[in-house]
């Protein structure tokens, strides 16, 4: 997934675009570039392979200035990451520049057709075909908007484009075709902005227009027009974003991931606020409308998600089934639509997605819609595709999550699933008012419990010193903490590149125990709960085979210290909320191991923040 930024106004576009790209670099960082329309001169382009810092150096050495421009930071799909394939791409006549997110599925056929007409291409990308098409239509006498619309109608696949024209250096053209990650127009005073994600332009404006599918926006410094690909004007809504610019900044932390780990007491408070009614012992979910009859009529819930969000879904199964007695299935977005799922109008399909733009999750939502299910989402980004296509939603209120490794979105998802369980439990008559009050009251202590773990965060640097050179880790959990073992392993592998597996502890004797040796640390989640004794026996089995155990234990548990090699402690927590607290030490462990290994924590190799390609 790539990052797109555009500016048109009275100020110099170059520094605004570079700063915007810096805030989007988490979306992809194989190469970067920008194009600026210069007064009475050609469109200037500067591009560099590698991180954004290299582009900034190039621009410093070869300055570029003008009042309108576009920029791009790339996560390579077609064409290796190098300067030649970096965006922006210029048409053969230098008339139109484009930056692009997504995949043009029919680009080979288009390229062959254009080459047969004598076009030669400067890159290996799919993107370049679109500016060749546009310049061909311009040469045939079409005006800019018509040429762009004609070219877009020939493009297949999910794509987002931003165009800059030499002939019309007063306007940007932004187009969205399918679920390739959003395009947002930011409205300023005598200036306007375009970006693929809100943080890129949040310091300039909070007034945002989210471009809907198959629409084209023409953006000048004083006006925004939105039309269909047939040229029909379309009204648009302006949203005011509640996030503050500081939230999208990293300081005073070393990494965004570190900042977001330490923000979790606050983000959990924010996601609870206004929903847990502590006065009356109830839960209110403003984004859902369900009558008790409809709630009773529900047959099952299917949770669909990817990666970390899928592991939140696995915890959600425990929460919704326990609190609301509603059967729950959990499936990966990338698998769901290929198994012909047995769902109908009595099914709720619940998507969990931080970005709201994960293409596998969106495709699964479309499948749910096609089969008549009720479509809900737990989503963080306002105006994202998932947010817009859902019948009902619960906003995470986690604030912008910039680090590629998801942390605060995960814990706010867990809290939202707990709130949803309480909400459905009351509607379905499963929770008595006393039981519901108890469940709501348990939430009141959660931010403080999380804060107590974070207070000891620095101690994990010492533990990382001991284990940073290990090549394999095993994470074991049972019951509601089995998904936490999966998530702990994912955190470690995606930022430190250490191989790590999460396993249900009871499965060890069915094979994985053969792996145990002193070289491979085993992280065992052994907090005081209903499966504590089983976890202790698991730890003893690992120790009997010379294994090394890092135990996650409840404060005050002195027995476990005699059995484990290292102990991470968490405060006593109500069992259904324990996953929220138990993941924090595993996030900190992964973070410090990655830092000690010198890894790029916020921009791990091969990854992007939101996967908008299949
Ligand atoms: C989590 O650390 C990963 N970055 C990744 O697994 C992520 O959770 C997954 O891509 C889903 O993203 P979403 O929540 O934005 O849909």
PDB file of N, CA, C and O in Angstrom, residues 57-106:
ATOM      1  N   UNK A  57      16.966  14.689   0.698  1.00  0.00           N
ATOM      2  CA  UNK A  57      18.340  15.122   0.364  1.00  0.00           C
ATOM      3  C   UNK A  57      18.421  15.540  -1.108  1.00  0.00           C
ATOM      4  O   UNK A  57      19.024  16.551  -1.460  1.00  0.00           O
ATOM      5  N   UNK A  58      17.761  14.759  -1.958  1.00  0.00           N
ATOM      6  CA  UNK A  58      17.812  15.076  -3.403  1.00  0.00           C
ATOM      7  C   UNK A  58      17.147  16.423  -3.681  1.00  0.00           C
ATOM      8  O   UNK A  58      17.650  17.244  -4.456  1.00  0.00           O
ATOM      9  N   UNK A  59      16.024  16.663  -3.033  1.00  0.00           N
ATOM     10  CA  UNK A  59      15.301  17.927  -3.241  1.00  0.00           C
ATOM     11  C   UNK A  59      16.126  19.091  -2.720  1.00  0.00           C
ATOM     12  O   UNK A  59      16.133  20.184  -3.295  1.00  0.00           O
ATOM     13  N   UNK A  60      16.877  18.845  -1.635  1.00  0.00           N
ATOM     14  CA  UNK A  60      17.741  19.917  -1.102  1.00  0.00           C
ATOM     15  C   UNK A  60      18.848  20.246  -2.100  1.00  0.00           C
ATOM     16  O   UNK A  60      19.173  21.393  -2.356  1.00  0.00           O
ATOM     17  N   UNK A  61      19.357  19.184  -2.729  1.00  0.00           N
ATOM     18  CA  UNK A  61      20.461  19.385  -3.705  1.00  0.00           C
ATOM     19  C   UNK A  61      19.941  19.963  -5.011  1.00  0.00           C
ATOM     20  O   UNK A  61      20.598  20.765  -5.671  1.00  0.00           O
ATOM     21  N   UNK A  62      18.720  19.548  -5.367  1.00  0.00           N
ATOM     22  CA  UNK A  62      18.127  20.027  -6.634  1.00  0.00           C
ATOM     23  C   UNK A  62      16.738  20.598  -6.340  1.00  0.00           C
ATOM     24  O   UNK A  62      15.735  19.926  -6.525  1.00  0.00           O
ATOM     25  N   UNK A  63      16.662  21.809  -5.816  1.00  0.00           N
ATOM     26  CA  UNK A  63      15.377  22.371  -5.341  1.00  0.00           C
ATOM     27  C   UNK A  63      14.294  22.379  -6.414  1.00  0.00           C
ATOM     28  O   UNK A  63      14.569  22.402  -7.604  1.00  0.00           O
ATOM     29  N   UNK A  64      13.069  22.332  -5.900  1.00  0.00           N
ATOM     30  CA  UNK A  64      11.904  22.282  -6.767  1.00  0.00           C
ATOM     31  C   UNK A  64      10.843  23.135  -6.074  1.00  0.00           C
ATOM     32  O   UNK A  64      10.541  22.881  -4.907  1.00  0.00           O
ATOM     33  N   UNK A  65      10.283  24.147  -6.736  1.00  0.00           N
ATOM     34  CA  UNK A  65       9.241  24.896  -6.018  1.00  0.00           C
ATOM     35  C   UNK A  65       8.120  25.293  -6.960  1.00  0.00           C
ATOM     36  O   UNK A  65       8.319  25.468  -8.163  1.00  0.00           O
ATOM     37  N   UNK A  66       6.964  25.414  -6.377  1.00  0.00           N
ATOM     38  CA  UNK A  66       5.747  25.779  -7.121  1.00  0.00           C
ATOM     39  C   UNK A  66       4.580  25.693  -6.158  1.00  0.00           C
ATOM     40  O   UNK A  66       4.733  25.220  -5.036  1.00  0.00           O
ATOM     41  N   UNK A  67       3.381  26.116  -6.595  1.00  0.00           N
ATOM     42  CA  UNK A  67       2.250  26.157  -5.661  1.00  0.00           C
ATOM     43  C   UNK A  67       1.309  24.988  -5.800  1.00  0.00           C
ATOM     44  O   UNK A  67       0.234  24.969  -5.177  1.00  0.00           O
ATOM     45  N   UNK A  68       1.697  24.021  -6.620  1.00  0.00           N
ATOM     46  CA  UNK A  68       0.838  22.839  -6.770  1.00  0.00           C
ATOM     47  C   UNK A  68       1.719  21.636  -7.057  1.00  0.00           C
ATOM     48  O   UNK A  68       2.700  21.737  -7.811  1.00  0.00           O
ATOM     49  N   UNK A  69       1.425  20.522  -6.368  1.00  0.00           N
ATOM     50  CA  UNK A  69       2.259  19.343  -6.569  1.00  0.00           C
ATOM     51  C   UNK A  69       1.645  18.097  -5.988  1.00  0.00           C
ATOM     52  O   UNK A  69       0.643  18.157  -5.272  1.00  0.00           O
ATOM     53  N   UNK A  70       2.271  16.967  -6.332  1.00  0.00           N
ATOM     54  CA  UNK A  70       1.835  15.650  -5.833  1.00  0.00           C
ATOM     55  C   UNK A  70       3.047  14.876  -5.355  1.00  0.00           C
ATOM     56  O   UNK A  70       4.158  15.081  -5.871  1.00  0.00           O
ATOM     57  N   UNK A  71       2.836  13.981  -4.374  1.00  0.00           N
ATOM     58  CA  UNK A  71       3.953  13.189  -3.849  1.00  0.00           C
ATOM     59  C   UNK A  71       3.515  11.769  -3.548  1.00  0.00           C
ATOM     60  O   UNK A  71       2.304  11.482  -3.464  1.00  0.00           O
ATOM     61  N   UNK A  72       4.501  10.887  -3.368  1.00  0.00           N
ATOM     62  CA  UNK A  72       4.190   9.452  -3.242  1.00  0.00           C
ATOM     63  C   UNK A  72       5.290   8.733  -2.476  1.00  0.00           C
ATOM     64  O   UNK A  72       6.471   9.012  -2.651  1.00  0.00           O
ATOM     65  N   UNK A  73       4.888   7.838  -1.583  1.00  0.00           N
ATOM     66  CA  UNK A  73       5.847   6.920  -0.970  1.00  0.00           C
ATOM     67  C   UNK A  73       5.337   5.519  -1.258  1.00  0.00           C
ATOM     68  O   UNK A  73       4.143   5.252  -1.129  1.00  0.00           O
ATOM     69  N   UNK A  74       6.226   4.663  -1.726  1.00  0.00           N
ATOM     70  CA  UNK A  74       5.796   3.432  -2.412  1.00  0.00           C
ATOM     71  C   UNK A  74       6.067   2.172  -1.626  1.00  0.00           C
ATOM     72  O   UNK A  74       7.098   2.013  -0.998  1.00  0.00           O
ATOM     73  N   UNK A  75       5.084   1.242  -1.716  1.00  0.00           N
ATOM     74  CA  UNK A  75       5.283  -0.159  -1.303  1.00  0.00           C
ATOM     75  C   UNK A  75       5.164  -0.944  -2.592  1.00  0.00           C
ATOM     76  O   UNK A  75       4.079  -1.053  -3.164  1.00  0.00           O
ATOM     77  N   UNK A  76       6.273  -1.474  -3.106  1.00  0.00           N
ATOM     78  CA  UNK A  76       6.330  -1.970  -4.479  1.00  0.00           C
ATOM     79  C   UNK A  76       5.402  -3.168  -4.701  1.00  0.00           C
ATOM     80  O   UNK A  76       5.354  -4.087  -3.885  1.00  0.00           O
ATOM     81  N   UNK A  77       4.640  -3.105  -5.793  1.00  0.00           N
ATOM     82  CA  UNK A  77       3.898  -4.299  -6.243  1.00  0.00           C
ATOM     83  C   UNK A  77       4.449  -4.697  -7.619  1.00  0.00           C
ATOM     84  O   UNK A  77       5.096  -5.689  -7.770  1.00  0.00           O
ATOM     85  N   UNK A  78       4.226  -3.859  -8.642  1.00  0.00           N
ATOM     86  CA  UNK A  78       4.767  -4.167  -9.982  1.00  0.00           C
ATOM     87  C   UNK A  78       5.987  -3.300 -10.245  1.00  0.00           C
ATOM     88  O   UNK A  78       5.903  -2.101 -10.216  1.00  0.00           O
ATOM     89  N   UNK A  79       7.131  -3.924 -10.479  1.00  0.00           N
ATOM     90  CA  UNK A  79       8.355  -3.171 -10.763  1.00  0.00           C
ATOM     91  C   UNK A  79       9.186  -3.052  -9.495  1.00  0.00           C
ATOM     92  O   UNK A  79       8.674  -2.611  -8.461  1.00  0.00           O
ATOM     93  N   UNK A  80      10.427  -3.467  -9.578  1.00  0.00           N
ATOM     94  CA  UNK A  80      11.273  -3.476  -8.366  1.00  0.00           C
ATOM     95  C   UNK A  80      11.404  -2.068  -7.796  1.00  0.00           C
ATOM     96  O   UNK A  80      11.233  -1.063  -8.518  1.00  0.00           O
ATOM     97  N   UNK A  81      11.733  -1.977  -6.500  1.00  0.00           N
ATOM     98  CA  UNK A  81      11.873  -0.650  -5.885  1.00  0.00           C
ATOM     99  C   UNK A  81      13.163   0.021  -6.339  1.00  0.00           C
ATOM    100  O   UNK A  81      14.244  -0.316  -5.883  1.00  0.00           O
ATOM    101  N   UNK A  82      13.048   0.943  -7.296  1.00  0.00           N
ATOM    102  CA  UNK A  82      14.233   1.688  -7.757  1.00  0.00           C
ATOM    103  C   UNK A  82      13.739   3.046  -8.256  1.00  0.00           C
ATOM    104  O   UNK A  82      12.539   3.271  -8.379  1.00  0.00           O
ATOM    105  N   UNK A  83      14.650   3.944  -8.600  1.00  0.00           N
ATOM    106  CA  UNK A  83      14.276   5.316  -8.995  1.00  0.00           C
ATOM    107  C   UNK A  83      13.385   5.281 -10.233  1.00  0.00           C
ATOM    108  O   UNK A  83      12.370   5.951 -10.317  1.00  0.00           O
ATOM    109  N   UNK A  84      13.720   4.411 -11.168  1.00  0.00           N
ATOM    110  CA  UNK A  84      12.979   4.351 -12.452  1.00  0.00           C
ATOM    111  C   UNK A  84      11.507   3.971 -12.225  1.00  0.00           C
ATOM    112  O   UNK A  84      10.613   4.419 -12.947  1.00  0.00           O
ATOM    113  N   UNK A  85      11.262   3.176 -11.214  1.00  0.00           N
ATOM    114  CA  UNK A  85       9.883   2.736 -10.966  1.00  0.00           C
ATOM    115  C   UNK A  85       9.177   3.548  -9.888  1.00  0.00           C
ATOM    116  O   UNK A  85       8.020   3.307  -9.576  1.00  0.00           O
ATOM    117  N   UNK A  86       9.947   4.505  -9.330  1.00  0.00           N
ATOM    118  CA  UNK A  86       9.331   5.335  -8.284  1.00  0.00           C
ATOM    119  C   UNK A  86       8.283   6.258  -8.916  1.00  0.00           C
ATOM    120  O   UNK A  86       8.395   6.659 -10.072  1.00  0.00           O
ATOM    121  N   UNK A  87       7.268   6.576  -8.149  1.00  0.00           N
ATOM    122  CA  UNK A  87       6.264   7.568  -8.586  1.00  0.00           C
ATOM    123  C   UNK A  87       6.773   8.937  -8.141  1.00  0.00           C
ATOM    124  O   UNK A  87       7.594   8.998  -7.215  1.00  0.00           O
ATOM    125  N   UNK A  88       6.313  10.014  -8.797  1.00  0.00           N
ATOM    126  CA  UNK A  88       5.339  10.159  -9.874  1.00  0.00           C
ATOM    127  C   UNK A  88       5.871   9.689 -11.229  1.00  0.00           C
ATOM    128  O   UNK A  88       7.085   9.715 -11.460  1.00  0.00           O
ATOM    129  N   UNK A  89       4.920   9.290 -12.083  1.00  0.00           N
ATOM    130  CA  UNK A  89       5.262   8.970 -13.460  1.00  0.00           C
ATOM    131  C   UNK A  89       4.705  10.046 -14.379  1.00  0.00           C
ATOM    132  O   UNK A  89       3.569  10.485 -14.207  1.00  0.00           O
ATOM    133  N   UNK A  90       5.536  10.463 -15.355  1.00  0.00           N
ATOM    134  CA  UNK A  90       5.147  11.495 -16.315  1.00  0.00           C
ATOM    135  C   UNK A  90       4.745  10.842 -17.635  1.00  0.00           C
ATOM    136  O   UNK A  90       5.317   9.823 -18.024  1.00  0.00           O
ATOM    137  N   UNK A  91       3.773  11.441 -18.311  1.00  0.00           N
ATOM    138  CA  UNK A  91       3.425  10.947 -19.649  1.00  0.00           C
ATOM    139  C   UNK A  91       4.541  11.286 -20.632  1.00  0.00           C
ATOM    140  O   UNK A  91       5.413  12.081 -20.328  1.00  0.00           O
ATOM    141  N   UNK A  92       4.466  10.676 -21.832  1.00  0.00           N
ATOM    142  CA  UNK A  92       5.557  10.844 -22.812  1.00  0.00           C
ATOM    143  C   UNK A  92       5.789  12.290 -23.235  1.00  0.00           C
ATOM    144  O   UNK A  92       6.897  12.673 -23.561  1.00  0.00           O
ATOM    145  N   UNK A  93       4.739  13.100 -23.171  1.00  0.00           N
ATOM    146  CA  UNK A  93       4.901  14.507 -23.571  1.00  0.00           C
ATOM    147  C   UNK A  93       5.129  15.422 -22.387  1.00  0.00           C
ATOM    148  O   UNK A  93       5.107  16.648 -22.518  1.00  0.00           O
ATOM    149  N   UNK A  94       5.283  14.839 -21.184  1.00  0.00           N
ATOM    150  CA  UNK A  94       5.517  15.667 -20.001  1.00  0.00           C
ATOM    151  C   UNK A  94       4.323  16.507 -19.621  1.00  0.00           C
ATOM    152  O   UNK A  94       4.434  17.474 -18.866  1.00  0.00           O
ATOM    153  N   UNK A  95       3.132  16.153 -20.111  1.00  0.00           N
ATOM    154  CA  UNK A  95       1.925  16.962 -19.858  1.00  0.00           C
ATOM    155  C   UNK A  95       1.229  16.601 -18.559  1.00  0.00           C
ATOM    156  O   UNK A  95       0.584  17.440 -17.933  1.00  0.00           O
ATOM    157  N   UNK A  96       1.293  15.329 -18.154  1.00  0.00           N
ATOM    158  CA  UNK A  96       0.526  14.877 -16.976  1.00  0.00           C
ATOM    159  C   UNK A  96       1.415  13.983 -16.111  1.00  0.00           C
ATOM    160  O   UNK A  96       2.132  13.125 -16.619  1.00  0.00           O
ATOM    161  N   UNK A  97       1.381  14.234 -14.799  1.00  0.00           N
ATOM    162  CA  UNK A  97       2.091  13.375 -13.832  1.00  0.00           C
ATOM    163  C   UNK A  97       1.047  12.678 -12.960  1.00  0.00           C
ATOM    164  O   UNK A  97      -0.036  13.222 -12.718  1.00  0.00           O
ATOM    165  N   UNK A  98       1.392  11.453 -12.515  1.00  0.00           N
ATOM    166  CA  UNK A  98       0.433  10.684 -11.698  1.00  0.00           C
ATOM    167  C   UNK A  98       1.165   9.997 -10.540  1.00  0.00           C
ATOM    168  O   UNK A  98       2.331   9.615 -10.676  1.00  0.00           O
ATOM    169  N   UNK A  99       0.473   9.927  -9.400  1.00  0.00           N
ATOM    170  CA  UNK A  99       0.868   9.022  -8.310  1.00  0.00           C
ATOM    171  C   UNK A  99      -0.319   8.091  -8.071  1.00  0.00           C
ATOM    172  O   UNK A  99      -1.484   8.483  -8.291  1.00  0.00           O
ATOM    173  N   UNK A 100      -0.051   6.874  -7.586  1.00  0.00           N
ATOM    174  CA  UNK A 100      -1.060   5.807  -7.666  1.00  0.00           C
ATOM    175  C   UNK A 100      -0.932   4.843  -6.507  1.00  0.00           C
ATOM    176  O   UNK A 100       0.167   4.552  -6.046  1.00  0.00           O
ATOM    177  N   UNK A 101      -2.068   4.371  -6.041  1.00  0.00           N
ATOM    178  CA  UNK A 101      -2.103   3.309  -5.035  1.00  0.00           C
ATOM    179  C   UNK A 101      -3.047   2.236  -5.558  1.00  0.00           C
ATOM    180  O   UNK A 101      -4.145   2.537  -6.014  1.00  0.00           O
ATOM    181  N   UNK A 102      -2.614   0.962  -5.536  1.00  0.00           N
ATOM    182  CA  UNK A 102      -3.467  -0.130  -6.004  1.00  0.00           C
ATOM    183  C   UNK A 102      -2.773  -0.880  -7.129  1.00  0.00           C
ATOM    184  O   UNK A 102      -1.571  -0.772  -7.340  1.00  0.00           O
ATOM    185  N   UNK A 103      -3.568  -1.651  -7.867  1.00  0.00           N
ATOM    186  CA  UNK A 103      -3.022  -2.464  -8.964  1.00  0.00           C
ATOM    187  C   UNK A 103      -3.930  -2.327 -10.168  1.00  0.00           C
ATOM    188  O   UNK A 103      -5.151  -2.551 -10.064  1.00  0.00           O
ATOM    189  N   UNK A 104      -3.353  -1.938 -11.319  1.00  0.00           N
ATOM    190  CA  UNK A 104      -4.107  -1.902 -12.587  1.00  0.00           C
ATOM    191  C   UNK A 104      -4.055  -3.308 -13.165  1.00  0.00           C
ATOM    192  O   UNK A 104      -3.045  -3.728 -13.740  1.00  0.00           O
ATOM    193  N   UNK A 105      -5.121  -4.062 -12.976  1.00  0.00           N
ATOM    194  CA  UNK A 105      -5.089  -5.500 -13.278  1.00  0.00           C
ATOM    195  C   UNK A 105      -4.919  -5.767 -14.769  1.00  0.00           C
ATOM    196  O   UNK A 105      -4.365  -6.796 -15.149  1.00  0.00           O
ATOM    197  N   UNK A 106      -5.360  -4.849 -15.623  1.00  0.00           N
ATOM    198  CA  UNK A 106      -5.255  -5.086 -17.076  1.00  0.00           C
ATOM    199  C   UNK A 106      -4.123  -4.270 -17.702  1.00  0.00           C
ATOM    200  O   UNK A 106      -4.150  -3.925 -18.880  1.00  0.00           O
TER     201      UNK A 106
END
